[in-house]
Amino acid sequence: MESDTFLMKPLKTIVMVPTYNERANITELVKLLHKSVPQAHVLVVDDSSPDGTFQEVRKLAKKGKNLHLLLRDRSVKGRGWAGRDGFVKALRMGAGAVVEMDADLSHQPRFIPSLLAPLAAGKADVVIGSRYIPGGKDMDRPLHRQWTSNFARYYLKFVLGLKVKDPTSGFRAFSRRALEKIKVGTLTARDPFTVSEILYRCYRAHMRVMEVPIEFIDRTRGESKLGLTTLLKYLGRALWLRLGPNPLA
Ligand SMILES: Nc1nc2c(ncn2[C@@H]2O[C@H](COP(=O)(O)OP(=O)(O)OP(=O)(O)O)[C@@H](O)[C@H]2O)c(=O)[nH]1
Ligand SMILES: [Mg+2]
């Protein structure tokens, strides 16, 4: 009798990486990605970064296979819209699974195989790289920032009814089916709130969400773009997401 493993068709995997001014990190990231998941395609979604990240990607793409660039106009810049367009493009490229991750090396490519395993085994539709389950690790933050991020996590879990320990993680894998079910092309958040919008839709669409541990490391190069005030504004938006019209209707 043939084993399940033999029958399992490998999923075409696309790692989708939104970038804005990540020239200092992109070469190293692409190298690590090809090492950790040599079979995967990498799709960099760049919003015409002034530091020329996309030119670096073009150069790298000429040298190696499996590296693709989606270049967006800076006038529509945004982590959320870039991610949305990246997901749509990945589906068009025939992805069976899509991993999303940051370019700043906070998300380490070596964890991608464990994100993909539950999808390939048909055990989950969405796999979150979690900092807050056994085996996971967050960066060291000052105490006040720990409180803020803990509060934000519990608030999001409560308001959006999310059952995971790390609802704000942006290191995740999705099956093709999950992205289709959540109507990924109709996502609205332009900014990093997209992480919550997507997860909320996954719950609304009754997707099976699972967590696997990851170790998160703080960015060492390039510029940080997200502030505390923005985070606080997200709390109000989360409430609206829950109480507003059904996004999947
Ligand atoms: N395409 C695109 N990517 C973006 C934009 N803003 C941020 N990103 C990318 O989204 C990812 C997450 O952004 P980060 O700046 O690392 O956000 P963060 O991890 O919350 O904060 P820091 O690591 O402290 O800067 C990175 O790969 C960024 O380059 C944007 O407007 N457009
Ligand atoms: Mg970061």
mmCIF file of C-alpha atoms and ligand atoms in Angstrom:
data_model
loop_
_atom_site.group_PDB
_atom_site.id
_atom_site.type_symbol
_atom_site.label_atom_id
_atom_site.label_comp_id
_atom_site.label_asym_id
_atom_site.label_seq_id
_atom_site.Cartn_x
_atom_site.Cartn_y
_atom_site.Cartn_z
ATOM 1 C CA MET A 1 0.000 0.000 0.000
ATOM 2 C CA GLU A 2 1.243 3.479 -0.833
ATOM 3 C CA SER A 3 1.945 5.736 2.093
ATOM 4 C CA ASP A 4 0.156 9.068 2.615
ATOM 5 C CA THR A 5 3.435 10.868 2.125
ATOM 6 C CA PHE A 6 3.846 9.298 -1.272
ATOM 7 C CA LEU A 7 0.350 10.326 -2.318
ATOM 8 C CA MET A 8 0.702 13.880 -1.010
ATOM 9 C CA LYS A 9 1.261 16.343 -3.857
ATOM 10 C CA PRO A 10 3.790 19.012 -2.909
ATOM 11 C CA LEU A 11 2.117 22.394 -2.522
ATOM 12 C CA LYS A 12 3.504 25.193 -4.634
ATOM 13 C CA THR A 13 4.673 27.567 -1.935
ATOM 14 C CA ILE A 14 5.064 31.292 -2.353
ATOM 15 C CA VAL A 15 6.693 33.369 0.365
ATOM 16 C CA MET A 16 5.247 36.854 0.109
ATOM 17 C CA VAL A 17 7.336 39.660 1.623
ATOM 18 C CA PRO A 18 6.085 43.265 1.666
ATOM 19 C CA THR A 19 8.994 45.692 1.719
ATOM 20 C CA TYR A 20 9.512 49.381 2.216
ATOM 21 C CA ASN A 21 13.092 50.600 2.560
ATOM 22 C CA GLU A 22 14.554 47.191 3.325
ATOM 23 C CA ARG A 23 17.622 47.421 1.140
ATOM 24 C CA ALA A 24 19.802 46.645 4.163
ATOM 25 C CA ASN A 25 17.988 43.352 4.769
ATOM 26 C CA ILE A 26 16.645 41.997 1.487
ATOM 27 C CA THR A 27 19.770 40.273 0.164
ATOM 28 C CA GLU A 28 20.356 38.393 3.401
ATOM 29 C CA LEU A 29 16.667 37.475 3.625
ATOM 30 C CA VAL A 30 16.533 36.066 0.091
ATOM 31 C CA LYS A 31 19.681 34.054 0.764
ATOM 32 C CA LEU A 32 18.230 32.578 3.955
ATOM 33 C CA LEU A 33 14.912 31.853 2.253
ATOM 34 C CA HIS A 34 16.521 29.894 -0.543
ATOM 35 C CA LYS A 35 18.481 27.964 2.055
ATOM 36 C CA SER A 36 15.530 27.142 4.342
ATOM 37 C CA VAL A 37 12.883 26.535 1.666
ATOM 38 C CA PRO A 38 14.734 25.917 -1.616
ATOM 39 C CA GLN A 39 11.593 24.754 -3.389
ATOM 40 C CA ALA A 40 9.590 27.891 -2.563
ATOM 41 C CA HIS A 41 9.075 30.937 -4.744
ATOM 42 C CA VAL A 42 9.722 34.314 -3.170
ATOM 43 C CA LEU A 43 7.514 37.259 -4.057
ATOM 44 C CA VAL A 44 8.744 40.648 -2.870
ATOM 45 C CA VAL A 45 6.041 43.319 -2.892
ATOM 46 C CA ASP A 46 7.761 46.670 -2.874
ATOM 47 C CA ASP A 47 6.093 50.078 -2.888
ATOM 48 C CA SER A 48 8.837 51.765 -4.937
ATOM 49 C CA SER A 49 11.034 52.163 -1.857
ATOM 50 C CA PRO A 50 13.144 55.332 -2.059
ATOM 51 C CA ASP A 51 16.187 53.331 -0.888
ATOM 52 C CA GLY A 52 15.968 51.190 -4.041
ATOM 53 C CA THR A 53 15.002 47.867 -2.416
ATOM 54 C CA PHE A 54 13.314 46.848 -5.665
ATOM 55 C CA GLN A 55 16.465 47.465 -7.702
ATOM 56 C CA GLU A 56 18.316 45.135 -5.382
ATOM 57 C CA VAL A 57 15.569 42.521 -5.866
ATOM 58 C CA ARG A 58 15.794 42.879 -9.651
ATOM 59 C CA LYS A 59 19.533 42.293 -9.485
ATOM 60 C CA LEU A 60 19.093 39.196 -7.325
ATOM 61 C CA ALA A 61 16.312 37.879 -9.548
ATOM 62 C CA LYS A 62 18.639 37.928 -12.548
ATOM 63 C CA LYS A 63 21.088 35.701 -10.696
ATOM 64 C CA GLY A 64 18.737 33.127 -9.228
ATOM 65 C CA LYS A 65 15.453 31.486 -10.002
ATOM 66 C CA ASN A 66 12.291 31.612 -7.959
ATOM 67 C CA LEU A 67 12.496 35.287 -7.041
ATOM 68 C CA HIS A 68 9.717 37.604 -8.220
ATOM 69 C CA LEU A 69 9.005 41.282 -7.766
ATOM 70 C CA LEU A 70 5.649 42.987 -7.572
ATOM 71 C CA LEU A 71 6.412 46.676 -7.868
ATOM 72 C CA ARG A 72 3.662 48.993 -6.662
ATOM 73 C CA ASP A 73 3.322 52.731 -6.945
ATOM 74 C CA ARG A 74 4.383 54.759 -3.933
ATOM 75 C CA SER A 75 1.119 56.722 -4.070
ATOM 76 C CA VAL A 76 -0.760 53.598 -2.941
ATOM 77 C CA LYS A 77 1.893 52.626 -0.423
ATOM 78 C CA GLY A 78 0.854 50.633 2.631
ATOM 79 C CA ARG A 79 1.700 47.367 4.374
ATOM 80 C CA GLY A 80 -1.943 46.245 4.113
ATOM 81 C CA TRP A 81 -2.578 47.017 0.452
ATOM 82 C CA ALA A 82 0.826 45.653 -0.494
ATOM 83 C CA GLY A 83 0.046 42.384 1.297
ATOM 84 C CA ARG A 84 -3.379 42.173 -0.322
ATOM 85 C CA ASP A 85 -1.953 42.672 -3.825
ATOM 86 C CA GLY A 86 0.801 40.185 -3.018
ATOM 87 C CA PHE A 87 -1.695 37.513 -1.969
ATOM 88 C CA VAL A 88 -3.757 38.064 -5.121
ATOM 89 C CA LYS A 89 -0.641 37.802 -7.283
ATOM 90 C CA ALA A 90 0.477 34.644 -5.431
ATOM 91 C CA LEU A 91 -2.883 33.002 -6.139
ATOM 92 C CA ARG A 92 -2.560 33.980 -9.819
ATOM 93 C CA MET A 93 0.896 32.386 -9.834
ATOM 94 C CA GLY A 94 -0.772 29.139 -8.800
ATOM 95 C CA ALA A 95 0.196 29.034 -5.125
ATOM 96 C CA GLY A 96 -1.103 26.147 -3.055
ATOM 97 C CA ALA A 97 0.242 27.789 0.079
ATOM 98 C CA VAL A 98 1.336 31.343 0.817
ATOM 99 C CA VAL A 99 3.605 32.422 3.664
ATOM 100 C CA GLU A 100 3.648 36.074 4.671
ATOM 101 C CA MET A 101 6.566 37.507 6.591
ATOM 102 C CA ASP A 102 8.445 40.724 7.326
ATOM 103 C CA ALA A 103 11.665 41.522 5.500
ATOM 104 C CA ASP A 104 13.598 42.847 8.489
ATOM 105 C CA LEU A 105 14.848 39.409 9.618
ATOM 106 C CA SER A 106 12.588 39.475 12.700
ATOM 107 C CA HIS A 107 10.876 36.516 11.091
ATOM 108 C CA GLN A 108 13.426 33.807 10.458
ATOM 109 C CA PRO A 109 13.095 31.649 7.343
ATOM 110 C CA ARG A 110 14.224 28.566 9.265
ATOM 111 C CA PHE A 111 10.747 28.375 10.826
ATOM 112 C CA ILE A 112 8.907 28.224 7.496
ATOM 113 C CA PRO A 113 8.983 24.426 7.155
ATOM 114 C CA SER A 114 7.153 24.084 10.480
ATOM 115 C CA LEU A 115 4.565 26.665 9.335
ATOM 116 C CA LEU A 116 3.957 24.697 6.171
ATOM 117 C CA ALA A 117 3.824 21.193 7.648
ATOM 118 C CA PRO A 118 0.261 21.379 9.063
ATOM 119 C CA LEU A 119 -1.000 22.781 5.729
ATOM 120 C CA ALA A 120 0.673 20.032 3.726
ATOM 121 C CA ALA A 121 -0.754 17.426 6.093
ATOM 122 C CA GLY A 122 -4.242 18.925 5.680
ATOM 123 C CA LYS A 123 -4.455 19.605 9.430
ATOM 124 C CA ALA A 124 -4.949 23.381 9.246
ATOM 125 C CA ASP A 125 -5.925 26.153 6.835
ATOM 126 C CA VAL A 126 -3.949 28.879 8.577
ATOM 127 C CA VAL A 127 -0.760 28.450 10.618
ATOM 128 C CA ILE A 128 0.467 31.289 12.821
ATOM 129 C CA GLY A 129 4.091 31.637 13.866
ATOM 130 C CA SER A 130 3.523 32.241 17.553
ATOM 131 C CA ARG A 131 5.792 33.936 20.077
ATOM 132 C CA TYR A 132 3.612 33.025 23.013
ATOM 133 C CA ILE A 133 3.287 29.258 22.999
ATOM 134 C CA PRO A 134 5.865 26.856 24.491
ATOM 135 C CA GLY A 135 8.999 26.968 22.369
ATOM 136 C CA GLY A 136 8.234 30.471 21.100
ATOM 137 C CA LYS A 137 10.194 33.570 21.998
ATOM 138 C CA ASP A 138 9.627 37.308 21.765
ATOM 139 C CA MET A 139 12.277 39.997 21.695
ATOM 140 C CA ASP A 140 13.172 41.764 24.942
ATOM 141 C CA ARG A 141 11.050 44.866 25.289
ATOM 142 C CA PRO A 142 11.010 47.523 27.990
ATOM 143 C CA LEU A 143 8.343 46.808 30.614
ATOM 144 C CA HIS A 144 5.896 49.489 29.426
ATOM 145 C CA ARG A 145 6.020 48.108 25.882
ATOM 146 C CA GLN A 146 5.392 44.607 27.174
ATOM 147 C CA TRP A 147 2.276 45.841 28.963
ATOM 148 C CA THR A 148 1.025 47.647 25.878
ATOM 149 C CA SER A 149 1.501 44.695 23.597
ATOM 150 C CA ASN A 150 -0.039 42.267 26.119
ATOM 151 C CA PHE A 151 -3.038 44.537 26.498
ATOM 152 C CA ALA A 152 -3.403 44.816 22.709
ATOM 153 C CA ARG A 153 -3.247 41.039 22.349
ATOM 154 C CA TYR A 154 -5.901 40.317 24.979
ATOM 155 C CA TYR A 155 -8.085 43.106 23.690
ATOM 156 C CA LEU A 156 -7.932 41.779 20.130
ATOM 157 C CA LYS A 157 -8.611 38.233 21.278
ATOM 158 C CA PHE A 158 -11.620 39.379 23.263
ATOM 159 C CA VAL A 159 -13.101 41.884 20.811
ATOM 160 C CA LEU A 160 -12.560 39.809 17.668
ATOM 161 C CA GLY A 161 -13.131 36.424 19.303
ATOM 162 C CA LEU A 162 -9.735 35.117 18.226
ATOM 163 C CA LYS A 163 -8.713 31.919 19.948
ATOM 164 C CA VAL A 164 -4.955 32.147 19.420
ATOM 165 C CA LYS A 165 -2.153 33.169 21.768
ATOM 166 C CA ASP A 166 -0.466 35.435 19.211
ATOM 167 C CA PRO A 167 -3.112 37.269 17.160
ATOM 168 C CA THR A 168 -0.717 40.050 16.117
ATOM 169 C CA SER A 169 1.933 37.856 14.549
ATOM 170 C CA GLY A 170 2.596 38.724 10.918
ATOM 171 C CA PHE A 171 4.504 35.508 10.248
ATOM 172 C CA ARG A 172 1.876 33.099 8.943
ATOM 173 C CA ALA A 173 1.042 30.499 6.333
ATOM 174 C CA PHE A 174 -2.266 30.186 4.497
ATOM 175 C CA SER A 175 -3.686 27.493 2.289
ATOM 176 C CA ARG A 176 -4.979 28.585 -1.080
ATOM 177 C CA ARG A 177 -8.455 27.682 0.091
ATOM 178 C CA ALA A 178 -8.184 29.998 3.116
ATOM 179 C CA LEU A 179 -7.159 32.960 0.963
ATOM 180 C CA GLU A 180 -10.025 32.292 -1.411
ATOM 181 C CA LYS A 181 -12.550 31.867 1.409
ATOM 182 C CA ILE A 182 -11.592 35.176 3.037
ATOM 183 C CA LYS A 183 -11.888 36.957 -0.331
ATOM 184 C CA VAL A 184 -8.383 38.256 0.061
ATOM 185 C CA GLY A 185 -8.696 40.666 -2.876
ATOM 186 C CA THR A 186 -11.346 42.660 -0.976
ATOM 187 C CA LEU A 187 -9.255 43.376 2.133
ATOM 188 C CA THR A 188 -9.573 47.003 3.155
ATOM 189 C CA ALA A 189 -6.859 47.919 5.704
ATOM 190 C CA ARG A 190 -4.124 49.912 4.076
ATOM 191 C CA ASP A 191 -1.726 49.704 7.027
ATOM 192 C CA PRO A 192 -0.469 46.939 9.338
ATOM 193 C CA PHE A 193 -3.963 46.560 10.832
ATOM 194 C CA THR A 194 -4.310 44.158 7.925
ATOM 195 C CA VAL A 195 -2.849 41.440 10.193
ATOM 196 C CA SER A 196 -5.951 41.607 12.402
ATOM 197 C CA GLU A 197 -8.367 42.053 9.512
ATOM 198 C CA ILE A 198 -7.087 38.890 7.846
ATOM 199 C CA LEU A 199 -7.187 36.782 10.998
ATOM 200 C CA TYR A 200 -10.683 37.979 11.824
ATOM 201 C CA ARG A 201 -11.863 36.986 8.345
ATOM 202 C CA CYS A 202 -10.257 33.563 8.791
ATOM 203 C CA TYR A 203 -12.411 33.035 11.879
ATOM 204 C CA ARG A 204 -15.527 34.326 10.150
ATOM 205 C CA ALA A 205 -14.850 31.859 7.334
ATOM 206 C CA HIS A 206 -14.470 29.010 9.885
ATOM 207 C CA MET A 207 -10.909 28.269 8.840
ATOM 208 C CA ARG A 208 -8.888 25.899 11.031
ATOM 209 C CA VAL A 209 -6.248 28.105 12.651
ATOM 210 C CA MET A 210 -3.232 26.582 14.360
ATOM 211 C CA GLU A 211 -0.095 27.971 16.007
ATOM 212 C CA VAL A 212 3.490 26.778 15.864
ATOM 213 C CA PRO A 213 6.327 28.332 17.901
ATOM 214 C CA ILE A 214 8.709 30.896 16.400
ATOM 215 C CA GLU A 215 11.498 32.975 17.850
ATOM 216 C CA PHE A 216 11.092 36.626 17.014
ATOM 217 C CA ILE A 217 14.161 38.842 16.875
ATOM 218 C CA ASP A 218 14.186 42.615 16.887
ATOM 219 C CA ARG A 219 15.144 44.378 13.679
ATOM 220 C CA THR A 220 18.782 45.414 13.744
ATOM 221 C CA ARG A 221 18.937 47.185 10.382
ATOM 222 C CA GLY A 222 16.684 49.543 8.521
ATOM 223 C CA GLU A 223 14.050 51.849 9.848
ATOM 224 C CA SER A 224 11.120 51.119 12.122
ATOM 225 C CA LYS A 225 7.782 52.384 10.805
ATOM 226 C CA LEU A 226 5.151 51.560 13.381
ATOM 227 C CA GLY A 227 4.434 53.695 16.429
ATOM 228 C CA LEU A 228 2.507 53.327 19.650
ATOM 229 C CA THR A 229 -0.241 55.819 18.763
ATOM 230 C CA THR A 230 -1.029 53.821 15.645
ATOM 231 C CA LEU A 231 -1.403 50.719 17.771
ATOM 232 C CA LEU A 232 -3.922 52.458 20.018
ATOM 233 C CA LYS A 233 -5.982 53.534 17.016
ATOM 234 C CA TYR A 234 -6.158 49.872 15.987
ATOM 235 C CA LEU A 235 -8.167 49.097 19.098
ATOM 236 C CA GLY A 236 -11.070 51.219 17.898
ATOM 237 C CA ARG A 237 -10.834 49.756 14.423
ATOM 238 C CA ALA A 238 -10.976 46.237 15.851
ATOM 239 C CA LEU A 239 -14.241 47.083 17.562
ATOM 240 C CA TRP A 240 -15.652 48.405 14.293
ATOM 241 C CA LEU A 241 -14.501 45.283 12.479
ATOM 242 C CA ARG A 242 -16.487 43.148 14.905
ATOM 243 C CA LEU A 243 -19.610 45.331 14.997
ATOM 244 C CA GLY A 244 -19.650 46.447 11.356
ATOM 245 C CA PRO A 245 -21.058 44.635 8.311
ATOM 246 C CA ASN A 246 -19.995 41.059 7.547
ATOM 247 C CA PRO A 247 -16.961 41.398 5.229
ATOM 248 C CA LEU A 248 -17.621 37.999 3.666
ATOM 249 C CA ALA A 249 -21.307 38.480 2.898
HETATM 250 N N1 LIG B 1 5.181 47.215 0.554
HETATM 251 C C1 LIG B 1 5.196 47.808 1.764
HETATM 252 N N2 LIG B 1 5.777 47.188 2.792
HETATM 253 C C2 LIG B 1 5.780 47.801 3.994
HETATM 254 C C3 LIG B 1 5.197 49.075 4.203
HETATM 255 N N3 LIG B 1 5.377 49.417 5.502
HETATM 256 C C4 LIG B 1 6.055 48.396 6.075
HETATM 257 N N4 LIG B 1 6.296 47.433 5.171
HETATM 258 C C5 LIG B 1 7.010 46.162 5.357
HETATM 259 O O1 LIG B 1 6.235 45.390 6.258
HETATM 260 C C6 LIG B 1 7.087 44.641 7.109
HETATM 261 C C7 LIG B 1 6.783 44.991 8.559
HETATM 262 O O2 LIG B 1 7.142 46.337 8.797
HETATM 263 P P1 LIG B 1 8.073 46.754 10.009
HETATM 264 O O3 LIG B 1 8.531 48.154 9.781
HETATM 265 O O4 LIG B 1 9.129 45.733 10.246
HETATM 266 O O5 LIG B 1 7.024 46.757 11.188
HETATM 267 P P2 LIG B 1 7.208 46.193 12.653
HETATM 268 O O6 LIG B 1 7.883 44.875 12.635
HETATM 269 O O7 LIG B 1 5.890 46.275 13.308
HETATM 270 O O8 LIG B 1 8.143 47.305 13.320
HETATM 271 P P3 LIG B 1 9.752 47.383 13.380
HETATM 272 O O9 LIG B 1 10.347 46.077 13.061
HETATM 273 O O10 LIG B 1 10.049 47.859 14.756
HETATM 274 O O11 LIG B 1 10.102 48.376 12.322
HETATM 275 C C8 LIG B 1 8.517 44.950 6.686
HETATM 276 O O12 LIG B 1 8.946 43.986 5.773
HETATM 277 C C9 LIG B 1 8.362 46.315 6.021
HETATM 278 O O13 LIG B 1 9.362 46.586 5.056
HETATM 279 C C10 LIG B 1 4.587 49.711 3.066
HETATM 280 O O14 LIG B 1 4.057 50.806 3.146
HETATM 281 N N5 LIG B 1 4.604 49.035 1.894
HETATM 282 MG MG MG B 2 9.710 44.550 11.955
#
